[in-house]
Amino acid sequence: MALLVITTATVTGRHSILSSNLTATVTRLFTRTHRRRLITTMASSAKPSPEQKITAPYGSWSSPITSDVVSGASKGLGGTAVDSRGRLFWLESRPTESGRLVIVKGGNEENEEAIDVTPKDFSVRTVAQEYGGGAFSITGDTLVFSNYRDQRLYKQSTASKDSAPVPLTPDYGGPLVSYADGVFDTSLDRFITVMEDRRESSLNAITSIVSIELGDNTIQEPKVLVSGNDFYAFPRLDREGKRLAWIEWSHPNMPWDKSELWIGYVSDTGDVYKRVCVAGGDPAIVESPTEPKWSDEGELFFITDRKSGFWNLHRWIESNNTVEPIYSLEAEFARPLWVFGMNSYEIIKEQNNLIVCTYRQKGTSYLGILDKNKNSLSILQSPFTDLQNITSGVRCLYVEGASGVYPLSIAKVSLDDQASNIVDFQIVWSSSSAISEYKSYFSSPEFIEFPTEVPGEVAYAYYYPPTNPVYEASQDEKPPLLLKSHGGPTSEAHGILNLNIQFWTSRGWAFVDVNYGGSTGYGRVFRERLLKRWGIVDVNDCCSCAQFLVDSGKADGERLCITGGSAGGYTTLAALAFKKTFKAGASLYGVADLKLLKEETHKFESRYMDNLVGGEKEFFERSPINFVDQFSCPIILFQGLEDKVVPPDQARKIYQALKAKGLPVALVEYEGEQHGFRKAENIKFTLEQQMVFFARLVGHFKVADKIVPIKIDNFD
């Protein structure tokens, strides 16, 4: 069995590395656990490399990582929670069930199987702010969740597997009102949550914080507690139910640009009768507070990026309404609020002076213990290099993470009595459970730093070389490169095991996932490179990255392709319109017309582009649809017909324009898909058609897979 190699991590600033033979301990525990749990065994079942490799052109290699494997094996994760018995629950998306999201209850005992909690005719998903998140909450044996079809909240008992969901909120005749990011108020037997009301306008929804009675089966209108601003998130109640914290922000800001943290005092009747702004209210301080959390002792903690420009942990001093940092580090202890319900840190209940947290620094995540009294940070060695949410269990933690050799997973982490060392580390859930046989085909990500067009500035990326134990190319051939531009654009590429990427690299493609200027994970200054310059900085950085790899001998300059979804689709189209670096591109639900997007997109992002683009002149000059004459290479487009973030007209307009110009172009539209593809058959088709499109038009090779290509206008 292959053993896991754990490297010692270091950070800038005051810290300690808690080793004491932990590398060997965690490796042993990890390996023993994987032997028990086949879902995570990166075992020796991988096919051995032949003595003599087959020489074949890059891109033409055969691989067992098929589109069926990619589309069917990769499940998504929508959050975790723990009930009164310490049992873990998680929200799992299933491409093979048309993207349905199901709450799963883990087993308490070693041999106890996980079971589905969500009935077959339900799907747990909220469309609040379109991107959702925070779709379920648990206290004791009570589960409250949002149902995708009607967007109503339902209550369900977790004590019995036959418990049927009971509606809590009114039926408005359709999915017109959504709820997200809720918490229980046990003192008043109610549920406090963010409500998005689209009954008056689907493009200008009214958002508020409301309470919903749990005590009886009488369905009542939610009671508004806090309202008046454009957006709300993270309603969090203290242990006594007397103080409510929340985050709010207003147009044209996004929550990572500028937001405010407020405290409301709660009366005996449940009303918020007094409000205090804790952070974000001082115009002299630019900050974006996020993730408020109360300790059992009543202290309020939160994360903000004041002064340093990095999201660090702070606490509120209630007596004089001041804020003080707990620990300062040039690292990000939070992520941008694209979805509700993120949980980047937890206060350890057994030792309230300690906070377990995740933070990200130069492309790597770390798991740490903060001592809020000593202002010190210690690192816990973990096999994961990419960490997301943390959930407190009973004398343990549940951590969502991944790495270059492990796909997105949930690990049960047990600490010693001093919370200074990991004593047990078990994978309890994996997004891709049957991947052990493909290990020898995996390409490991290489974190690269490359120069941009701005002298002295750099950007970052993860480069994946072509990897296949059976094939090799001739020494005088360089591989074709597929560059991915991530969405957001305020998002981040992650160097983790992703079968979608391995689909390409195992067939002989080089792949690079770019963190251009504007990406998260590198502080506010890096993130704000994109302000007023979307369509310039991102495009230039993607082109610079591709050229850097060509100059380094890692890619063929005549076979550079680019792909991206949503904002990444816009960068793809803009790069093809305004630059000549790439020879073909694929846009997945991408933006072609910035002005049209601003007029038609949902409320959350409706003013986003004001800060990213500028005025009418810039909107026109950076819209690829207005410069069709400058396109000179083939493009394939993929679009969901129910997309409310980037409506279908965007893809249709660019398709018709390119077709009329005479360029090779194809458009694929999917019924029932929204922003991002969730159905296995559509994920499979998109992957296959991108590959065969690139192969036919710029690859100079024939793919090994039996794929029937769609008709390409102006080519077939």
XYZ file of C-alpha atoms in Angstrom:
716
model
C 0.000 0.000 0.000
C 1.218 3.465 -0.896
C 1.857 5.586 2.176
C 0.951 9.232 2.466
C 3.862 11.665 2.692
C 3.142 14.640 4.936
C 5.363 17.672 4.606
C 6.017 20.106 7.400
C 4.299 23.463 6.878
C 5.621 26.873 7.820
C 3.967 30.263 8.044
C 5.128 33.824 8.315
C 4.819 35.246 11.814
C 4.635 33.711 15.278
C 3.883 30.016 15.100
C 4.959 26.585 16.200
C 4.976 23.279 14.371
C 3.434 20.531 16.444
C 5.276 17.490 15.210
C 6.333 15.026 17.974
C 6.283 12.121 15.556
C 2.935 13.275 14.199
C 3.965 12.594 10.621
C 4.379 8.914 11.343
C 1.298 8.828 13.572
C -1.047 10.470 11.095
C 0.366 8.460 8.218
C -0.189 5.225 10.164
C -3.687 6.230 11.209
C -4.515 7.461 7.762
C -3.247 4.282 6.132
C -5.028 2.001 8.609
C -8.250 3.908 8.106
C -7.942 3.701 4.351
C -7.421 -0.034 4.564
C -10.746 -0.238 6.393
C -12.469 2.215 4.111
C -12.188 1.318 0.467
C -13.599 4.665 -0.566
C -10.272 6.323 0.081
C -7.732 3.607 -0.552
C -5.159 5.004 -2.958
C -4.030 1.430 -3.238
C -1.598 -0.627 -5.221
C -4.414 -1.788 -7.498
C -3.254 0.804 -10.045
C -1.985 -0.799 -13.222
C 1.797 -1.152 -13.248
C 3.706 0.739 -15.912
C 4.763 -1.413 -18.852
C 8.473 -1.903 -19.458
C 8.174 -0.257 -22.861
C 5.809 2.658 -23.241
C 3.825 3.173 -26.427
C 4.913 6.233 -28.369
C 1.895 8.175 -29.598
C 1.038 11.838 -30.197
C -0.032 13.903 -27.236
C -3.826 14.007 -26.989
C -4.306 10.627 -28.646
C -3.606 8.489 -25.587
C -6.162 6.041 -24.267
C -7.218 6.426 -20.639
C -9.516 4.556 -18.230
C -10.591 7.927 -16.789
C -13.557 8.171 -19.126
C -16.221 10.833 -19.314
C -18.574 8.378 -17.597
C -16.124 8.079 -14.706
C -15.839 11.866 -14.450
C -19.547 12.625 -14.701
C -20.747 9.829 -12.468
C -18.108 9.630 -9.772
C -17.690 13.236 -8.675
C -20.254 14.129 -6.052
C -20.511 17.628 -4.628
C -20.683 18.692 -1.004
C -23.119 21.287 0.322
C -22.162 21.417 4.001
C -21.978 19.334 7.175
C -23.736 19.309 10.561
C -23.808 17.249 13.746
C -26.920 16.256 15.713
C -27.419 15.780 19.476
C -26.002 12.247 19.315
C -22.824 13.427 17.667
C -23.823 11.876 14.369
C -22.499 13.515 11.217
C -24.833 14.713 8.447
C -23.739 16.023 5.079
C -25.407 17.395 1.967
C -24.387 15.504 -1.149
C -25.107 16.400 -4.777
C -25.538 13.497 -7.173
C -24.993 13.990 -10.909
C -26.458 10.538 -11.602
C -29.751 11.694 -10.056
C -29.955 14.804 -12.253
C -27.999 16.796 -9.697
C -30.378 16.096 -6.797
C -29.018 17.109 -3.380
C -29.559 14.664 -0.532
C -28.882 14.901 3.203
C -27.025 11.793 4.338
C -26.695 10.567 7.919
C -23.402 8.884 8.721
C -23.153 5.782 10.849
C -22.077 6.038 14.483
C -20.399 2.647 14.555
C -17.566 1.344 12.392
C -19.757 -1.017 10.367
C -22.902 1.118 10.367
C -23.828 2.272 6.885
C -24.690 5.861 6.016
C -28.332 6.348 5.047
C -30.251 8.954 3.067
C -32.427 11.232 5.167
C -34.009 13.157 2.293
C -37.035 11.444 0.704
C -36.879 10.674 -3.010
C -39.265 13.457 -4.028
C -37.211 16.166 -2.258
C -33.946 17.894 -3.150
C -32.215 20.045 -0.534
C -31.165 23.243 -2.236
C -31.846 26.951 -1.919
C -31.548 29.429 -4.778
C -31.136 32.470 -2.523
C -28.742 34.796 -4.329
C -28.844 32.131 -7.094
C -25.716 30.410 -5.737
C -27.446 29.197 -2.562
C -25.602 27.502 0.293
C -26.686 27.085 3.905
C -29.640 24.960 2.813
C -30.045 22.941 6.026
C -29.532 23.166 9.798
C -29.774 20.663 12.658
C -30.311 21.025 16.398
C -30.989 18.031 18.598
C -33.067 15.709 16.451
C -34.674 18.495 14.430
C -33.659 19.148 10.843
C -34.812 22.208 8.884
C -34.061 22.335 5.166
C -34.938 24.179 1.986
C -36.623 22.154 -0.763
C -35.480 22.974 -4.288
C -38.753 22.548 -6.168
C -40.870 24.995 -4.145
C -38.131 26.719 -2.080
C -40.186 26.251 1.099
C -38.622 25.367 4.432
C -39.447 21.941 5.882
C -38.970 20.400 9.311
C -38.004 16.761 9.724
C -37.047 14.560 12.671
C -33.697 12.803 12.407
C -34.570 10.352 15.198
C -36.656 8.168 12.895
C -35.754 7.164 9.347
C -39.443 7.173 8.404
C -40.006 10.788 9.477
C -41.739 12.792 6.743
C -40.852 16.467 6.128
C -43.476 18.988 7.299
C -43.671 22.430 5.626
C -42.899 25.459 7.794
C -43.329 28.332 5.350
C -46.268 29.335 3.138
C -46.843 28.060 -0.370
C -46.666 31.081 -2.667
C -47.640 29.171 -5.778
C -44.077 28.664 -6.943
C -40.424 29.016 -5.892
C -40.769 32.748 -5.237
C -39.369 33.005 -1.713
C -36.081 31.387 -0.670
C -34.360 30.872 2.673
C -30.713 30.274 3.587
C -28.151 30.267 6.388
C -30.551 29.589 9.270
C -29.967 29.033 12.996
C -32.211 27.755 15.791
C -33.462 29.958 18.618
C -34.193 27.260 21.195
C -35.290 29.764 23.841
C -38.248 30.883 21.712
C -38.617 27.678 19.671
C -38.095 29.343 16.323
C -35.783 29.374 13.318
C -33.937 32.548 12.303
C -32.845 32.751 8.674
C -32.149 34.956 5.664
C -35.196 35.324 3.403
C -35.083 36.405 -0.249
C -38.498 37.483 -1.566
C -38.903 37.622 -5.362
C -42.684 38.012 -5.445
C -42.555 41.633 -6.552
C -39.484 41.399 -8.773
C -37.279 38.487 -9.781
C -34.431 40.885 -10.595
C -34.710 43.027 -7.470
C -35.549 40.674 -4.631
C -36.179 41.945 -1.095
C -33.795 40.386 1.423
C -34.310 40.359 5.178
C -33.638 38.339 8.329
C -36.775 36.631 9.569
C -37.966 34.210 12.238
C -40.206 31.184 11.661
C -42.133 29.435 14.435
C -41.309 25.767 15.011
C -43.683 24.877 17.840
C -46.796 23.695 16.012
C -47.832 22.724 12.513
C -49.548 26.030 11.793
C -47.925 27.656 8.775
C -47.424 31.371 9.351
C -45.852 34.227 7.463
C -42.226 34.712 8.543
C -41.699 37.546 11.012
C -39.234 40.185 9.832
C -36.509 40.928 12.400
C -34.000 42.933 10.349
C -34.565 44.636 7.008
C -33.810 47.724 4.958
C -30.460 46.888 3.369
C -29.807 45.146 0.063
C -28.262 41.939 1.441
C -27.902 39.944 4.659
C -25.942 36.859 5.715
C -24.716 34.967 8.779
C -27.516 35.580 11.314
C -25.949 34.144 14.463
C -27.567 34.048 17.910
C -25.671 33.938 21.195
C -26.184 31.063 23.625
C -28.742 32.960 25.738
C -30.739 34.106 22.725
C -30.304 37.752 23.709
C -27.966 39.029 21.001
C -28.152 38.470 17.264
C -25.144 39.109 15.003
C -25.330 39.421 11.239
C -23.496 40.683 8.145
C -25.082 43.169 5.736
C -23.977 45.080 2.662
C -25.434 47.328 0.003
C -25.091 48.036 -3.711
C -22.757 48.472 -5.518
C -20.506 46.514 -3.142
C -20.044 42.800 -3.103
C -19.585 41.323 0.397
C -15.818 41.017 -0.113
C -15.564 44.675 -1.178
C -17.224 46.304 1.819
C -19.679 44.937 4.354
C -20.806 45.632 7.906
C -21.119 43.518 11.041
C -24.076 44.405 13.269
C -25.345 43.282 16.665
C -29.020 43.410 17.585
C -30.307 42.963 21.117
C -33.308 40.649 21.327
C -36.342 41.359 23.522
C -38.333 38.751 25.445
C -40.858 38.714 22.595
C -38.132 38.010 20.039
C -37.886 41.445 18.430
C -34.597 43.182 17.703
C -34.925 46.422 19.668
C -31.400 47.876 19.626
C -28.651 47.727 17.030
C -24.921 48.374 17.194
C -22.515 48.449 14.241
C -19.405 46.482 15.243
C -17.295 46.678 12.075
C -17.528 48.206 8.627
C -19.328 51.374 9.676
C -16.274 53.621 9.815
C -15.783 55.214 6.357
C -12.083 55.622 7.138
C -11.622 51.843 7.389
C -12.166 49.713 4.297
C -13.057 46.197 5.403
C -15.331 43.252 4.723
C -16.183 41.471 7.981
C -17.598 37.967 7.694
C -18.404 34.773 9.637
C -19.482 36.069 13.087
C -19.592 33.420 15.819
C -20.438 33.513 19.562
C -18.512 31.547 22.165
C -20.361 29.824 25.005
C -19.091 32.631 27.271
C -20.751 35.255 25.074
C -17.698 36.602 23.239
C -18.229 37.538 19.600
C -15.588 36.523 17.073
C -15.462 37.288 13.386
C -13.091 37.573 10.431
C -12.228 40.842 8.713
C -9.517 42.315 6.480
C -9.140 45.758 8.062
C -5.711 47.434 7.787
C -3.720 44.403 6.572
C -5.937 43.515 3.635
C -6.011 39.864 4.720
C -9.001 38.156 6.344
C -7.834 37.514 9.930
C -9.688 36.610 13.119
C -10.882 39.415 15.418
C -13.123 39.793 18.464
C -15.571 42.413 19.651
C -15.086 44.175 22.994
C -18.691 44.906 23.911
C -17.968 47.257 26.830
C -16.580 49.988 24.586
C -17.625 48.698 21.168
C -14.090 48.195 19.875
C -12.454 45.503 17.794
C -9.131 43.801 18.391
C -7.223 41.270 16.284
C -6.548 37.834 17.751
C -3.692 36.996 15.440
C -2.289 38.797 12.383
C -0.934 36.901 9.400
C -0.641 37.620 5.681
C -3.038 34.780 4.949
C -6.757 34.386 4.281
C -8.773 32.850 7.131
C -12.005 33.154 5.111
C -13.311 32.879 1.565
C -15.456 35.263 -0.492
C -19.149 35.034 0.321
C -20.367 33.487 -2.924
C -22.515 30.995 -1.034
C -24.212 31.075 2.345
C -23.206 28.999 5.342
C -19.419 28.942 5.205
C -17.695 27.895 8.426
C -13.940 28.489 8.393
C -13.319 28.152 12.131
C -14.762 26.634 15.308
C -14.318 27.416 18.994
C -13.265 24.263 20.826
C -15.942 23.708 23.453
C -13.695 21.814 25.861
C -11.164 24.670 25.820
C -12.790 27.967 24.984
C -9.469 29.770 24.709
C -8.686 27.715 21.604
C -10.034 28.188 18.089
C -9.450 25.653 15.347
C -9.242 27.410 11.993
C -8.280 27.071 8.365
C -6.276 29.609 6.459
C -4.831 29.883 2.980
C -1.400 31.202 2.040
C 0.259 31.151 -1.385
C -1.924 28.403 -2.803
C -1.896 26.077 0.221
C -4.384 25.657 3.069
C -3.399 24.989 6.670
C -5.251 23.674 9.688
C -4.324 25.608 12.806
C -5.071 26.144 16.484
C -5.333 29.756 17.640
C -4.937 30.520 21.332
C -6.971 33.691 21.729
C -5.454 34.425 25.120
C -1.827 34.017 24.068
C -2.304 35.369 20.527
C -0.420 32.386 19.135
C -0.985 30.070 16.182
C 0.073 26.424 15.985
C -0.179 24.262 12.888
C -1.815 20.838 12.905
C -0.305 18.667 10.217
C -2.969 17.407 7.856
C -2.907 15.346 4.644
C -5.145 17.999 3.070
C -3.563 20.943 1.263
C -6.918 22.543 0.493
C -9.354 23.077 3.373
C -12.877 24.425 3.454
C -15.431 24.119 6.257
C -14.994 22.853 9.809
C -17.794 21.400 11.961
C -17.486 20.584 15.668
C -18.419 17.049 16.659
C -18.336 15.289 20.023
C -14.677 15.555 21.031
C -13.716 15.701 17.382
C -13.857 17.885 14.295
C -15.179 17.210 10.823
C -13.052 18.907 8.176
C -13.818 19.298 4.477
C -10.635 19.086 2.455
C -8.686 17.762 -0.507
C -5.180 17.650 -1.968
C -3.378 16.795 -5.163
C -3.854 13.080 -4.411
C -7.172 13.149 -2.544
C -10.456 14.430 -3.972
C -12.878 16.525 -1.932
C -13.484 14.567 1.267
C -14.731 14.815 4.847
C -12.257 13.786 7.527
C -13.019 13.063 11.170
C -10.192 14.643 13.156
C -9.624 13.784 16.816
C -7.269 15.896 18.933
C -5.529 15.120 22.202
C -6.765 16.573 25.506
C -4.725 19.738 25.011
C -5.954 20.129 21.413
C -2.332 20.352 20.344
C -1.945 17.177 18.289
C -4.024 15.073 15.941
C -4.414 11.585 17.407
C -6.761 10.173 14.783
C -7.599 11.148 11.204
C -10.262 9.210 9.293
C -11.811 9.826 5.895
C -15.555 9.332 6.355
C -16.794 10.558 2.957
C -15.237 11.006 -0.476
C -16.611 12.809 -3.519
C -15.029 10.216 -5.815
C -15.089 6.924 -3.993
C -13.912 4.543 -6.718
C -10.693 6.115 -7.946
C -7.996 3.786 -6.606
C -7.495 1.995 -9.917
C -6.615 5.268 -11.663
C -3.817 6.402 -9.366
C -1.002 5.729 -11.829
C -2.736 8.008 -14.333
C -2.944 11.008 -11.999
C -1.057 14.173 -12.832
C 0.147 16.069 -9.748
C -0.375 19.844 -9.713
C 2.681 22.064 -9.748
C 2.147 25.478 -8.139
C 3.726 28.070 -10.410
C 4.362 31.782 -10.140
C 4.626 33.629 -13.435
C 5.316 37.240 -14.466
C 2.425 39.366 -15.682
C 2.467 42.247 -18.154
C 2.893 44.666 -15.243
C 6.609 44.879 -14.368
C 7.329 43.450 -10.937
C 3.922 41.779 -10.553
C 3.278 38.047 -10.597
C 0.217 35.813 -10.714
C -0.219 32.133 -9.907
C -1.446 28.877 -11.395
C -1.503 25.104 -11.010
C 0.149 23.275 -13.884
C -0.650 19.601 -14.590
C 1.704 17.812 -17.029
C 0.493 15.026 -19.341
C 0.647 11.764 -17.392
C -0.057 8.198 -18.516
C 1.810 5.017 -17.471
C 1.242 3.391 -20.855
C 2.018 6.191 -23.321
C 4.671 8.738 -24.093
C 5.130 11.231 -26.914
C 8.132 11.686 -29.129
C 10.892 13.842 -27.679
C 10.496 16.570 -30.294
C 6.764 17.100 -29.586
C 5.330 19.551 -27.054
C 1.871 18.876 -25.613
C -1.269 20.829 -26.424
C -2.327 22.999 -23.509
C -5.793 23.615 -22.112
C -5.876 26.701 -19.909
C -8.787 27.110 -17.537
C -9.975 30.516 -16.387
C -11.967 30.164 -13.173
C -15.333 31.803 -12.530
C -16.338 34.541 -10.176
C -14.187 36.316 -11.239
C -13.586 36.659 -7.481
C -12.915 32.971 -6.994
C -9.836 30.772 -6.895
C -8.334 27.771 -8.634
C -7.386 24.935 -6.263
C -4.642 22.359 -6.744
C -6.682 19.306 -5.817
C -7.449 15.931 -7.334
C -10.119 16.686 -9.918
C -11.087 13.918 -12.331
C -12.204 16.502 -14.858
C -8.602 17.687 -15.139
C -7.237 14.126 -15.078
C -9.490 13.308 -18.040
C -7.337 15.697 -20.108
C -3.882 15.022 -18.695
C -4.211 11.231 -18.918
C -4.898 11.627 -22.657
C -1.758 13.649 -23.219
C -2.868 17.215 -22.650
C -1.099 19.706 -20.440
C -3.575 21.569 -18.238
C -3.178 24.806 -16.294
C -5.645 26.337 -13.815
C -4.911 30.055 -13.463
C -5.274 32.399 -10.496
C -5.163 35.690 -12.374
C -5.140 39.099 -10.708
C -8.518 39.438 -9.007
C -8.543 35.925 -7.590
C -9.159 35.235 -3.922
C -6.558 33.700 -1.628
C -3.816 36.308 -1.976
C -5.206 39.297 -0.074
C -7.202 42.414 -0.938
C -4.482 44.104 -3.002
C -4.237 41.122 -5.354
C -8.032 40.809 -5.451
C -8.497 44.474 -6.330
C -6.198 44.310 -9.350
C -9.367 43.544 -11.265
C -11.336 46.643 -10.196
C -12.290 48.604 -13.331
C -10.067 46.216 -15.303
C -12.114 43.042 -15.759
C -11.489 41.842 -19.285
C -7.972 43.284 -19.196
C -6.057 41.939 -16.182
C -7.609 38.468 -16.284
C -7.109 38.183 -20.048
C -3.525 39.435 -19.903
C -2.660 37.096 -17.029
C -4.111 34.062 -18.807
C -2.150 34.913 -21.935
C 1.000 35.526 -19.895
C 0.611 32.167 -18.166
C 0.201 30.330 -21.473
C 3.238 32.083 -22.945
C 5.251 31.341 -19.784
C 4.545 27.626 -20.232
C 5.443 27.771 -23.914
C 8.723 29.529 -23.107
C 9.381 26.912 -20.393
C 9.001 24.119 -22.933
C 5.870 22.748 -21.282
C 3.342 23.518 -24.031
C 3.046 23.783 -27.798
C 2.513 27.427 -28.730
C 0.479 26.420 -31.805
C -1.950 24.302 -29.777
C -3.052 26.561 -26.940
C -6.733 26.276 -26.009
C -8.731 28.087 -23.345
C -11.890 27.173 -21.451
C -13.947 28.636 -18.645
C -17.413 28.820 -17.143
C -19.460 31.897 -16.235
C -16.971 34.725 -15.597
C -14.313 32.299 -16.805
C -16.345 31.971 -19.976
C -16.205 35.742 -20.358
C -12.420 35.711 -19.947
C -12.302 32.962 -22.567
C -14.329 34.970 -25.086
C -12.461 38.192 -24.302
C -9.095 36.477 -24.751
C -10.204 35.126 -28.126
C -11.579 38.494 -29.240
C -8.824 40.797 -28.034
C -5.707 38.587 -28.108
C -4.174 36.090 -30.521
C -2.560 33.771 -27.972
C -5.088 30.915 -28.135
C -6.038 28.852 -31.159
C -9.488 27.683 -29.966
C -11.799 28.101 -26.998
C -14.778 26.681 -25.118
C -17.171 28.942 -23.238
C -19.477 27.354 -20.676
C -22.395 29.676 -19.827
C -20.018 32.573 -20.434
C -20.676 36.300 -20.812
C -20.523 37.835 -24.286
C -22.346 41.139 -23.699
C -21.579 42.963 -20.442
C -24.357 45.501 -20.890
C -26.950 42.794 -21.491
C -25.678 40.867 -18.484
C -26.030 43.915 -16.248
C -29.620 44.411 -17.405
C -30.707 40.782 -17.060
C -28.750 39.168 -14.240
C -30.001 38.597 -10.700
C -29.825 41.134 -7.865
C -26.743 39.750 -6.103
C -24.489 40.495 -9.084
C -26.490 43.239 -10.766
C -24.072 45.973 -9.629
C -20.979 43.805 -9.447
C -19.780 44.977 -12.837
C -19.953 48.651 -11.862
C -16.780 48.110 -9.872
C -15.266 45.558 -12.235
C -15.817 47.374 -15.528
C -16.643 51.081 -15.164
C -18.864 53.230 -17.380
C -20.777 52.739 -20.636
C -17.649 53.167 -22.756
C -15.869 50.347 -20.925
C -18.959 48.134 -21.027
C -18.999 48.459 -24.813
C -15.260 48.156 -25.368
C -14.898 45.004 -23.255
C -17.898 43.083 -24.598
C -16.700 40.434 -27.066
C -20.033 40.547 -28.902
C -19.200 44.057 -30.137
C -15.949 42.923 -31.744
C -16.871 39.820 -33.677
C -14.596 40.969 -36.505
C -11.610 40.423 -34.198
C -12.341 36.731 -33.545
C -10.122 34.519 -35.644
C -10.327 31.000 -34.202
C -12.917 28.240 -33.536
C -15.231 28.414 -30.508
C -17.687 25.972 -28.944
C -20.366 27.213 -26.534
C -22.387 25.355 -23.869
C -25.451 26.883 -22.212
C -28.207 25.930 -19.781
C -31.633 27.172 -20.856
C -32.766 27.962 -17.293
C -29.715 30.046 -16.428
C -30.689 33.237 -14.573
C -27.141 34.416 -13.917
C -26.010 34.422 -17.550
C -29.209 34.143 -19.647
C -29.173 31.989 -22.825
C -29.310 35.018 -25.138
C -25.631 35.620 -24.372
C -24.532 32.351 -25.979
C -27.016 32.641 -28.835
C -25.842 36.126 -29.787
C -22.183 35.186 -29.971
C -23.012 31.952 -31.809
C -25.037 33.719 -34.506
C -22.421 36.419 -34.932
C -19.529 33.970 -35.306
C -21.554 31.769 -37.620
C -22.328 34.761 -39.825
C -18.633 35.686 -39.903
C -17.725 32.216 -41.154
C -15.719 30.971 -38.184
C -16.025 27.347 -37.046
C -18.523 27.476 -34.166
C -20.928 25.176 -32.323
C -23.607 25.794 -29.706
C -24.912 23.173 -27.263
C -27.999 24.044 -25.189
C -29.312 21.981 -22.269
C -32.931 21.839 -21.172
C -33.378 21.950 -17.401
C -29.860 23.193 -16.620
C -29.196 26.399 -14.745
C -25.906 28.179 -14.039
C -23.473 25.298 -14.007
C -24.272 21.791 -15.197
C -25.498 19.275 -12.617
C -26.763 16.335 -14.685
C -24.292 13.533 -15.343
C -25.279 13.153 -18.992
C -24.664 16.857 -19.651
C -21.351 16.910 -17.772
C -20.263 13.910 -19.858
C -21.382 15.420 -23.171
C -19.721 18.770 -22.442
C -16.402 17.142 -21.605
C -16.413 14.893 -24.661
C -17.431 17.575 -27.130
C -14.810 20.019 -25.885
C -12.115 17.415 -26.399
C -13.164 16.292 -29.844
C -13.740 19.909 -30.922
C -10.196 20.873 -29.970
C -8.769 17.679 -31.469
C -10.447 18.198 -34.834
C -9.611 21.882 -35.178
C -6.203 22.442 -33.567
C -4.978 19.139 -32.124
C -3.440 17.358 -35.149
C -4.338 14.018 -33.571
C -7.285 11.653 -33.305
C -8.783 11.001 -29.871
C -8.789 7.412 -28.671
C -12.322 7.623 -27.296
C -15.323 6.732 -29.429
C -17.016 10.117 -29.469
C -19.549 11.156 -32.085
C -18.805 14.828 -32.707
C -21.582 17.355 -33.092
C -21.853 19.386 -36.279
C -19.548 22.382 -36.377
C -20.888 25.255 -38.436
C -18.502 26.557 -41.092
C -16.418 23.398 -40.744
C -18.534 20.289 -41.416
